[in-house]
Coordinates of C-alpha atoms and ligand atoms in Angstrom, one line a residue:
M523 CA 0.1 0.1 -0.1
A524 CA 1.1 3.6 -0.7
Q525 CA 3.1 5.1 2.1
R526 CA 1.6 8.6 1.5
L527 CA -1.5 9.9 -0.7
F528 CA -0.8 12.6 -2.5
V529 CA -3.7 14.5 -4.3
V530 CA -3.3 16.9 -6.9
S531 CA -6.4 19.0 -8.0
N532 CA -7.1 22.2 -9.6
R533 CA -8.8 23.3 -6.4
L534 CA -7.5 23.1 -2.7
P535 CA -10.6 21.8 -0.7
I536 CA -10.5 25.3 0.9
V537 CA -10.8 28.8 -0.7
L538 CA -8.6 31.7 0.7
E539 CA -10.6 35.1 1.1
K540 CA -9.3 38.6 1.6
K541 CA -11.6 40.4 4.5
S542 CA -11.1 43.8 5.7
D543 CA -9.5 42.5 8.9
G544 CA -7.3 39.8 7.1
W545 CA -7.5 36.5 5.6
T546 CA -10.0 33.8 6.0
L547 CA -10.5 30.3 4.8
K548 CA -13.9 29.2 3.2
P549 CA -14.5 25.5 2.5
G550 CA -14.4 24.8 -1.2
S551 CA -17.6 23.4 -3.3
G552 CA -18.2 21.2 -5.8
G553 CA -18.2 17.3 -6.4
L554 CA -14.5 16.7 -6.2
V555 CA -14.0 18.4 -2.9
S556 CA -17.1 16.9 -1.2
A557 CA -15.8 13.4 -2.1
L558 CA -12.1 13.8 -1.5
A559 CA -12.1 15.9 1.7
P560 CA -13.2 13.1 4.1
V561 CA -10.7 10.9 2.4
L562 CA -7.8 12.8 3.2
S563 CA -8.9 13.8 6.9
H564 CA -9.3 9.9 7.5
R565 CA -6.0 8.9 5.7
G566 CA -3.6 11.9 6.1
G567 CA -1.5 12.8 3.3
L568 CA -0.9 15.9 0.9
W569 CA -3.0 18.1 -1.1
V570 CA -1.7 20.2 -4.0
G571 CA -3.8 22.7 -5.5
W572 CA -5.0 26.4 -6.2
P573 CA -6.4 28.4 -3.2
G574 CA -8.7 30.2 -5.5
L575 CA -7.2 33.7 -5.6
P576 CA -4.9 35.5 -8.2
L577 CA -1.2 35.5 -7.3
E578 CA -1.5 39.5 -7.4
R579 CA -3.8 39.6 -4.3
A580 CA -1.6 37.1 -2.4
V581 CA 0.0 39.7 -0.2
G582 CA 0.0 39.8 3.7
D583 CA 0.1 36.8 5.9
W584 CA -2.2 34.4 4.3
E585 CA 0.1 31.3 4.7
S586 CA -0.3 31.1 8.1
V587 CA -4.0 31.1 7.8
L588 CA -3.6 28.1 5.4
A589 CA -1.2 26.6 7.9
A590 CA -4.1 26.7 10.4
G591 CA -6.3 25.3 8.1
Y592 CA -4.0 22.4 7.3
R593 CA -4.1 21.2 11.0
E594 CA -7.7 21.2 11.0
R595 CA -8.5 19.0 7.9
G596 CA -5.8 16.5 8.8
C597 CA -3.7 16.9 5.6
N598 CA -1.1 19.1 4.3
L599 CA -2.1 21.7 1.9
V600 CA 0.3 22.8 -0.8
P601 CA -0.9 25.8 -2.5
V602 CA -0.1 26.6 -6.2
L603 CA -0.7 30.2 -7.0
L604 CA -1.9 31.5 -10.4
S605 CA -1.5 34.8 -12.0
R606 CA -4.6 36.5 -13.2
R607 CA -3.4 35.9 -17.0
E608 CA -3.1 32.0 -15.9
V609 CA -6.4 31.9 -14.2
K610 CA -7.8 33.2 -17.6
G611 CA -5.9 31.1 -20.1
F612 CA -5.8 27.9 -17.9
Y613 CA -8.8 27.9 -16.0
E614 CA -11.4 30.0 -17.7
G615 CA -9.9 29.1 -21.0
F616 CA -8.7 25.7 -21.9
S617 CA -10.4 24.1 -18.7
N618 CA -13.7 25.7 -19.0
A619 CA -14.2 27.0 -22.6
V620 CA -12.6 23.8 -24.2
L621 CA -12.4 20.7 -22.2
W622 CA -15.6 21.1 -20.0
P623 CA -17.8 21.8 -22.8
L624 CA -16.1 19.3 -25.1
F625 CA -16.1 16.4 -22.9
H626 CA -20.0 17.1 -22.2
D627 CA -20.8 16.9 -25.7
M628 CA -21.3 20.7 -26.0
L629 CA -19.2 21.3 -29.2
G630 CA -21.1 24.6 -29.8
R631 CA -19.7 26.0 -26.6
C632 CA -16.2 25.2 -27.2
H633 CA -13.3 28.1 -28.0
F634 CA -10.4 26.3 -29.6
E635 CA -8.0 29.1 -29.0
P636 CA -4.4 28.2 -29.2
A637 CA -3.4 30.5 -26.4
F638 CA -5.6 28.4 -23.9
W639 CA -3.6 25.5 -24.7
Y640 CA -0.3 27.4 -23.9
A641 CA -1.8 28.6 -20.7
Y642 CA -2.8 25.1 -19.9
L643 CA 0.8 23.7 -20.5
E644 CA 2.5 26.2 -18.8
V645 CA 0.0 25.8 -15.5
N646 CA 0.6 22.0 -15.7
E647 CA 4.2 22.5 -15.7
K648 CA 3.5 24.6 -12.3
F649 CA 1.6 21.9 -10.7
A650 CA 4.3 19.4 -11.9
S651 CA 7.1 21.4 -10.1
A652 CA 5.1 21.6 -6.9
V653 CA 4.6 17.7 -6.8
A654 CA 8.5 17.2 -7.8
E655 CA 9.1 19.6 -4.8
H656 CA 7.1 17.5 -2.2
W657 CA 7.6 14.1 -3.6
R658 CA 9.1 11.4 -1.4
D659 CA 10.0 7.6 -2.5
G660 CA 7.0 5.5 -2.2
D661 CA 4.2 8.5 -2.5
F662 CA 1.3 7.4 -4.7
V663 CA 0.4 10.8 -6.6
W664 CA -3.1 11.0 -7.6
V665 CA -4.0 13.7 -9.9
Q666 CA -7.7 14.8 -10.2
D667 CA -9.7 15.7 -13.4
Y668 CA -9.3 17.4 -16.8
Q669 CA -7.6 20.6 -15.8
L670 CA -4.3 18.6 -14.8
I671 CA -3.9 15.9 -17.6
H672 CA -0.6 16.8 -18.4
V673 CA 1.2 16.8 -14.8
A674 CA 2.2 13.1 -15.2
E675 CA 3.9 13.5 -18.6
L676 CA 5.7 16.5 -17.3
L677 CA 6.7 15.1 -14.1
R678 CA 8.1 11.9 -15.7
R679 CA 10.7 14.3 -17.5
R680 CA 12.3 14.6 -13.8
N681 CA 10.9 11.5 -12.2
E682 CA 10.7 8.2 -14.0
R683 CA 9.8 6.2 -11.0
A684 CA 7.1 8.3 -9.3
R685 CA 3.8 6.4 -9.1
L686 CA 1.0 8.3 -10.8
G687 CA -2.6 7.8 -10.9
F688 CA -5.3 10.0 -12.7
F689 CA -9.0 10.0 -12.2
L690 CA -11.6 11.8 -14.7
H691 CA -14.4 13.3 -12.8
I692 CA -16.3 14.3 -15.9
P693 CA -17.3 12.0 -18.9
F694 CA -14.8 11.0 -21.3
P695 CA -16.3 11.8 -25.0
A696 CA -16.9 9.4 -27.7
L697 CA -14.3 9.1 -30.7
D698 CA -16.3 11.6 -32.9
I699 CA -16.3 14.3 -30.4
L700 CA -12.6 14.0 -29.4
L701 CA -11.6 14.3 -33.0
K702 CA -12.8 17.8 -33.0
L703 CA -10.0 18.6 -30.4
P704 CA -7.1 20.3 -32.1
W705 CA -4.8 18.8 -29.4
R706 CA -6.6 15.1 -29.4
G707 CA -3.1 13.2 -29.9
Q708 CA -1.3 15.5 -27.1
I709 CA -4.3 14.6 -24.6
L710 CA -4.4 10.7 -25.2
K711 CA -0.8 10.6 -25.1
A712 CA -0.3 12.6 -21.9
L713 CA -3.1 10.4 -20.4
L714 CA -0.6 7.3 -21.0
A715 CA 2.1 8.6 -18.8
Y716 CA -0.1 7.6 -15.8
D717 CA 0.1 4.1 -14.4
L718 CA -3.5 3.9 -13.8
I719 CA -6.4 6.0 -15.6
G720 CA -9.9 5.9 -13.6
F721 CA -13.0 6.8 -15.2
Q722 CA -16.6 7.2 -13.6
T723 CA -18.4 4.7 -15.9
P724 CA -17.5 1.5 -17.9
R725 CA -18.8 3.7 -20.9
D726 CA -16.3 6.3 -20.3
S727 CA -13.5 3.8 -20.1
R728 CA -14.7 2.2 -23.4
N729 CA -14.8 5.3 -25.0
F730 CA -11.1 6.1 -24.1
L731 CA -10.0 2.8 -25.4
T732 CA -12.0 3.2 -28.6
C733 CA -10.2 6.7 -29.3
L734 CA -6.9 5.0 -28.4
Q735 CA -7.4 2.0 -31.0
Y736 CA -8.3 4.5 -33.5
L737 CA -5.7 7.2 -32.9
L738 CA -2.9 5.0 -31.6
P739 CA -3.2 1.7 -33.4
E740 CA 0.0 0.6 -32.2
A741 CA -1.3 0.4 -28.3
E742 CA -2.1 -3.2 -27.6
I743 CA -4.9 -3.6 -25.4
L744 CA -5.9 -6.5 -23.1
D745 CA -9.4 -6.1 -21.6
D746 CA -10.5 -8.8 -19.0
G747 CA -13.8 -6.9 -18.4
R748 CA -12.4 -5.4 -14.9
V749 CA -9.2 -3.3 -15.4
A750 CA -7.9 -3.2 -19.0
E751 CA -4.0 -2.9 -19.5
V752 CA -2.7 -0.9 -22.4
R753 CA 0.8 -1.7 -23.8
L754 CA 3.0 0.8 -25.5
G755 CA 6.4 0.0 -26.1
A756 CA 8.0 -0.4 -22.5
R757 CA 4.7 1.2 -20.9
S758 CA 2.0 -0.7 -19.5
V759 CA -1.0 1.3 -18.3
R760 CA -4.2 0.1 -16.4
V761 CA -7.5 1.7 -17.7
G762 CA -10.7 1.0 -15.5
A763 CA -14.2 2.5 -14.3
F764 CA -14.2 3.4 -10.9
P765 CA -17.6 5.1 -10.0
I766 CA -17.0 7.7 -7.3
G767 CA -19.1 7.2 -4.1
I768 CA -19.9 9.6 -1.1
D769 CA -19.2 9.4 2.8
F770 CA -22.8 7.4 3.0
H771 CA -22.4 7.1 7.0
A772 CA -21.7 10.8 7.5
F773 CA -24.8 11.7 5.4
E774 CA -27.0 9.1 6.9
E775 CA -25.9 9.8 10.4
T776 CA -26.3 13.8 10.0
A777 CA -29.6 13.0 8.5
R778 CA -30.8 11.0 11.6
S779 CA -29.4 13.9 14.2
A780 CA -31.9 15.7 16.5
E781 CA -30.9 18.9 15.1
V782 CA -31.5 18.1 11.3
K783 CA -34.9 16.5 12.3
R784 CA -35.7 19.7 14.0
R785 CA -34.7 21.7 11.0
A786 CA -36.6 19.2 8.6
A787 CA -39.6 19.5 10.8
E788 CA -39.4 23.3 10.4
L789 CA -39.0 23.6 6.8
R790 CA -42.0 20.8 6.5
Q791 CA -44.2 23.6 8.0
R792 CA -42.9 26.2 5.7
F793 CA -44.0 24.2 2.6
G794 CA -47.4 23.2 4.1
P795 CA -49.1 20.1 3.1
A796 CA -47.6 20.1 -0.4
H797 CA -44.9 17.4 -1.3
L798 CA -41.4 18.6 -1.8
I799 CA -39.6 18.0 -5.2
L800 CA -36.0 19.0 -4.8
G801 CA -33.3 20.0 -7.4
V802 CA -30.0 21.0 -6.2
D803 CA -27.4 21.7 -8.7
R804 CA -24.3 24.0 -9.5
L805 CA -25.2 26.8 -11.8
D806 CA -24.1 25.0 -15.2
Y807 CA -25.3 24.3 -18.5
T808 CA -24.7 20.7 -18.1
K809 CA -27.4 20.3 -15.4
G810 CA -30.3 20.5 -17.7
L811 CA -31.8 23.2 -15.5
V812 CA -34.0 24.8 -18.1
E813 CA -35.3 21.5 -19.3
K814 CA -36.1 20.6 -15.6
L815 CA -38.2 23.7 -15.4
E816 CA -39.8 23.2 -18.5
A817 CA -40.8 19.5 -17.4
F818 CA -42.1 20.5 -14.2
R819 CA -44.2 23.3 -16.1
N820 CA -45.5 20.5 -18.5
A821 CA -46.6 18.3 -15.4
L822 CA -48.6 21.2 -13.9
Q823 CA -50.4 21.9 -17.6
R824 CA -50.8 18.1 -18.3
Y825 CA -51.7 16.7 -14.8
P826 CA -53.7 19.4 -12.9
E827 CA -54.1 17.1 -9.8
L828 CA -50.4 18.0 -9.1
R829 CA -51.3 21.8 -8.7
E830 CA -51.3 22.7 -5.1
R831 CA -50.3 19.0 -4.2
V832 CA -46.4 19.9 -4.9
V833 CA -43.8 22.4 -4.6
F834 CA -40.6 22.3 -6.5
L835 CA -37.7 23.8 -4.5
Q836 CA -34.6 24.5 -6.9
I837 CA -31.5 25.4 -5.2
V838 CA -28.8 26.7 -7.4
V839 CA -25.2 27.1 -6.3
P840 CA -23.6 29.8 -7.5
S841 CA -20.4 28.9 -10.0
R842 CA -18.2 30.4 -12.5
E843 CA -20.0 33.8 -11.9
G844 CA -17.7 35.6 -13.9
V845 CA -18.5 34.0 -17.1
A846 CA -21.1 35.7 -19.5
E847 CA -22.5 32.4 -20.4
Y848 CA -23.4 31.5 -16.9
Q849 CA -24.9 34.9 -16.3
A850 CA -27.2 34.3 -19.3
L851 CA -28.3 30.8 -17.9
K852 CA -29.2 32.6 -14.6
A853 CA -31.2 35.0 -16.1
H854 CA -33.0 32.1 -18.2
I855 CA -33.7 30.3 -15.3
E856 CA -35.2 33.2 -13.4
R857 CA -37.3 34.1 -16.3
L858 CA -38.7 30.5 -16.5
V859 CA -39.6 30.6 -12.5
G860 CA -41.2 33.8 -12.8
E861 CA -43.2 32.6 -15.8
I862 CA -44.3 29.4 -14.1
N863 CA -45.1 31.2 -11.0
G864 CA -47.1 33.6 -12.8
E865 CA -49.1 30.9 -14.8
F866 CA -50.0 28.5 -11.9
S867 CA -49.7 30.4 -8.7
S868 CA -53.1 30.4 -6.3
P869 CA -53.6 32.0 -3.1
G870 CA -51.1 30.3 -0.6
W871 CA -49.4 28.3 -3.1
V872 CA -46.2 29.1 -5.1
P873 CA -45.4 26.2 -7.4
V874 CA -41.5 27.2 -7.7
Q875 CA -39.5 28.4 -5.0
Y876 CA -35.8 29.1 -6.1
Q877 CA -32.8 29.8 -3.9
Y878 CA -29.6 31.0 -5.6
R879 CA -27.1 30.5 -3.0
S880 CA -24.8 28.0 -0.9
Q881 CA -26.5 26.0 1.7
S882 CA -25.1 25.0 5.1
R883 CA -24.7 21.3 5.3
R884 CA -27.5 21.0 7.9
D885 CA -30.1 22.7 5.7
L886 CA -29.0 20.8 2.8
V887 CA -29.3 17.3 4.5
A888 CA -32.8 18.5 6.2
L889 CA -34.0 19.1 2.5
Y890 CA -32.5 15.8 1.3
R891 CA -34.4 14.0 4.0
L892 CA -37.5 16.0 3.5
A893 CA -37.9 15.4 -0.4
R894 CA -40.6 13.3 -1.8
V895 CA -38.9 13.6 -5.2
G896 CA -35.3 14.2 -5.9
F897 CA -35.1 15.7 -9.6
V898 CA -31.6 15.3 -11.3
T899 CA -31.8 16.0 -14.9
S900 CA -28.0 16.8 -16.2
T901 CA -27.8 16.5 -20.0
K902 CA -24.2 14.8 -19.1
D903 CA -22.6 14.3 -15.8
G904 CA -19.9 12.4 -14.7
M905 CA -21.5 10.9 -11.8
N906 CA -23.6 13.3 -10.1
L907 CA -23.2 13.3 -6.2
V908 CA -26.3 15.3 -5.4
A909 CA -28.4 12.1 -6.3
K910 CA -26.3 9.9 -4.2
E911 CA -26.4 12.3 -1.1
L912 CA -30.4 12.6 -1.4
C913 CA -30.5 8.6 -1.2
A914 CA -28.2 8.6 1.7
C915 CA -30.1 11.1 3.5
Q916 CA -33.7 9.3 2.8
V917 CA -33.6 7.6 6.3
D918 CA -37.3 7.2 6.1
D919 CA -36.9 5.5 2.6
C920 CA -40.0 7.1 1.3
G921 CA -38.7 9.5 -1.4
V922 CA -38.4 8.7 -5.2
L923 CA -35.3 9.7 -7.4
V924 CA -36.3 10.8 -10.7
L925 CA -32.8 10.9 -12.4
S926 CA -31.2 11.5 -15.9
E927 CA -29.9 8.7 -18.1
F928 CA -26.8 10.6 -18.9
T929 CA -25.4 10.5 -15.0
G930 CA -22.9 8.2 -14.2
A931 CA -24.8 7.4 -11.3
A932 CA -27.5 5.9 -13.5
A933 CA -25.3 2.9 -14.0
Q934 CA -25.3 2.2 -10.3
L935 CA -29.1 3.3 -9.6
Q936 CA -30.8 1.9 -12.6
R937 CA -32.9 -0.4 -10.6
G938 CA -34.2 2.1 -7.9
A939 CA -34.5 5.4 -9.6
L940 CA -37.1 6.4 -12.2
L941 CA -34.8 7.1 -15.1
V942 CA -35.4 10.1 -17.6
N943 CA -34.3 11.4 -20.9
P944 CA -33.6 15.2 -19.9
H945 CA -34.3 16.1 -23.7
D946 CA -37.9 14.7 -23.5
I947 CA -39.9 17.2 -21.5
E948 CA -43.0 15.2 -21.7
G949 CA -41.2 11.9 -20.6
M950 CA -39.6 13.8 -17.4
A951 CA -42.9 15.3 -16.8
D952 CA -44.7 11.9 -16.8
A953 CA -42.1 10.6 -14.6
L954 CA -42.8 13.3 -12.1
K955 CA -46.4 12.2 -11.9
A956 CA -45.5 8.4 -12.1
A957 CA -43.4 9.3 -8.9
F958 CA -46.5 10.3 -7.0
D959 CA -48.4 7.2 -8.1
L960 CA -46.1 4.9 -7.0
S961 CA -47.3 2.8 -3.8
G962 CA -45.5 3.4 -0.4
E963 CA -44.2 -0.2 -0.6
E964 CA -42.9 0.3 -4.2
R965 CA -41.1 3.9 -3.0
Q966 CA -39.5 2.0 0.0
R967 CA -38.3 -0.8 -2.2
R968 CA -36.7 1.2 -4.7
M969 CA -34.9 3.7 -2.1
A970 CA -33.9 0.7 0.1
E971 CA -32.0 -0.7 -3.1
M972 CA -30.3 2.3 -3.9
R973 CA -29.3 2.7 -0.3
E974 CA -27.8 -0.4 0.0
I975 CA -25.3 -0.2 -3.3
L976 CA -24.4 3.4 -1.9
R977 CA -23.6 2.3 1.4
E978 CA -21.5 -0.6 0.2
Q979 CA -19.7 1.4 -2.5
D980 CA -19.1 4.5 -0.8
I981 CA -16.1 7.0 -1.1
F982 CA -13.8 4.7 1.0
W983 CA -14.7 1.5 -1.0
W984 CA -14.0 4.0 -4.1
V985 CA -10.4 4.7 -2.8
D986 CA -9.6 1.2 -1.8
Y987 CA -10.5 -0.1 -5.1
Y988 CA -8.5 2.4 -7.1
L989 CA -5.5 2.3 -5.1
Q990 CA -5.9 -1.7 -5.2
A991 CA -6.0 -1.4 -9.0
A992 CA -3.0 1.0 -9.2
L993 CA -1.1 -1.7 -7.4
G994 CA -2.5 -4.7 -9.6
T995 CA -4.3 -6.3 -6.7
V996 CA -8.1 -6.3 -7.5
P997 CA -9.5 -9.4 -5.9
D998 CA -10.9 -12.1 -8.0
D999 CA -14.4 -11.9 -6.7
F1000 CA -14.6 -7.9 -7.3
R1001 CA -17.8 -7.1 -9.2
A1002 CA -17.0 -4.6 -12.1
P1003 CA -19.3 -1.9 -12.1
K1004 CA -22.2 -2.2 -14.5
E1005 CA -23.2 0.0 -17.6
Y1006 CA -26.3 1.7 -17.8
L1007 CA -28.1 1.3 -21.6
P1008 CA -31.4 2.3 -22.4
A1009 CA -33.5 -0.4 -24.1
L1010 CA -36.4 -0.1 -26.4
D1011 CA -39.4 -2.2 -25.4
L1012 CA -39.8 -4.8 -28.2
D1013 CA -43.6 -5.5 -27.4
E1014 CA -44.4 -1.9 -27.7
L1015 CA -42.4 -1.6 -30.9
L1016 CA -44.3 -4.7 -32.4
E1017 CA -47.7 -3.4 -31.3
A1018 CA -46.9 -0.2 -33.0
G1019 CA -46.4 -2.2 -36.1
Ligands
LIG1894 P1 -20.0 18.8 -9.8 O1 -20.4 19.3 -11.1 O2 -19.8 19.8 -8.8 O3 -19.0 17.5 -9.5 P2 -22.2 16.9 -8.1 O4 -21.4 15.7 -8.4 O5 -23.4 17.0 -8.2 O6 -21.4 18.0 -9.3 O7 -21.6 17.6 -7.0 C1 -22.0 18.9 -6.2 C2 -21.5 18.8 -4.9 O8 -21.9 20.1 -4.1 C3 -22.2 17.9 -3.9 O9 -21.3 17.1 -3.0 C4 -23.1 19.0 -3.2 O10 -23.3 18.5 -1.8 C5 -22.3 20.1 -3.1 N1 -23.2 21.1 -2.8 C6 -24.5 20.9 -3.5 N2 -25.1 22.2 -3.0 C7 -24.5 22.9 -2.1 C8 -24.9 24.0 -1.4 N3 -26.0 24.8 -1.4 N4 -23.7 24.2 -0.7 C9 -22.7 23.8 -0.5 N5 -22.4 22.5 -1.2 C10 -23.5 22.3 -2.1 C11 -18.1 17.2 -10.6 C12 -18.5 16.4 -11.6 C13 -19.7 15.2 -11.3 C14 -19.1 14.3 -10.3 C15 -18.2 15.0 -9.3 C16 -17.3 14.2 -8.5 O11 -19.3 17.3 -12.7 O12 -20.2 14.6 -12.2 O13 -20.0 13.7 -9.7 O14 -17.4 16.1 -9.7 O15 -16.6 13.1 -9.3

């Protein structure tokens, strides 16, 4: 087993902020931080990342504030500072305007600007130097996500022996999409500098292997259906699917706590007798927020019996606020909320409640517990931790998860959730209606089934499984994750002639 775990990610699990009376630390948000923070506080180790402020503002005694933060979180935090220019080219440019939209199948939103590519390489070099400076023999360096794909290749130029793993939190695109990327060859080759490449689902892993077969036919691929091996010259690289989990016990325990119970009861009063449909998403065009609101509107139009019986609370967590596309998305959502409420509200009943802000963990868990329906409609999503957290907090086993087929979570939760195609507005409205028509027994069965999987395949399982694969010691009885593939109903097709 690795002596020290060395996590490298674009963001540290904290954000440094300048207040009038000095520096403070705020917990980071987003899926990657939620998933990895409990792992490092259990295992200890080192975390290299950007503390979220441009270099030019890093004056004063911020380092001692960060050092206090390390002690609290049980791991060493190594900051990599980025200049404003680097943030623009690397973070807003190559990461968020090239790889993020491309890997989410949104070619129209990509800006293939050559300058972004050079900024990306420059910053990856900066991260590689920070790793090289702190690396000790025996460490396992685990690089996270699409912003830092080149770290291994750059590090190998200095240190051939380092053991390096990579995990992609977002989907890996199909061949036809990847081919559009001007730097597709460099990205594929850079991935092959790792010892283990992890994806969220078998489909992402298969997409990667297909791209490799096509673009690099000299690579030999041996696939036993669990962890594949790619041989290229003297190098051997493992490739597999490792669906990320959550700290299930922590969520469940918080959901059962007296404090959350009290808070859930308070919130229950606020919604009155109506059942709660809950959506929680980062502000992002991949989360299907517009489609979700349209589906809710459609459900109220076609199923008048839902009116006054349900309230849809959509929480949107602020994200990438400086980017014009995100501001436009926010305005679109707000317009739709206004339209739906204008059309359907009645005295004492407002169908959509909308919050654009971060929630405390206690309130989030109370809402997860209270929800009768969790509504997740991403048009593409690596995993979607919100879906998993909601199930972990459903300690009364009585809610229903309506879940997009295009989330990684659909593969694990396909037997319990009501799966929907987020492009099918009527289909999603029908699923909302179906969620309220399910018997109590059926709801309990489905929720219990999902909770069992999530309890077993939690965040600690994910880390162990990944590290075992890195060492080549995955046990023989290990059940490889399944894939979700929507199937047409043959009887229906035959009936239709
Ligand atoms: P994200 O796109 O950020 O993650 P998601 O997986 O849903 O999406 O994670 C969001 C996280 O933010 C959740 O853990 C949630 O608890 C937290 N959060 C939500 N609302 C909050 C609020 N109001 N305040 C504070 N925190 C809040 C990326 C990929 C996903 C992948 C994850 C992890 O896009 O597909 O599942 O990484 O791999």
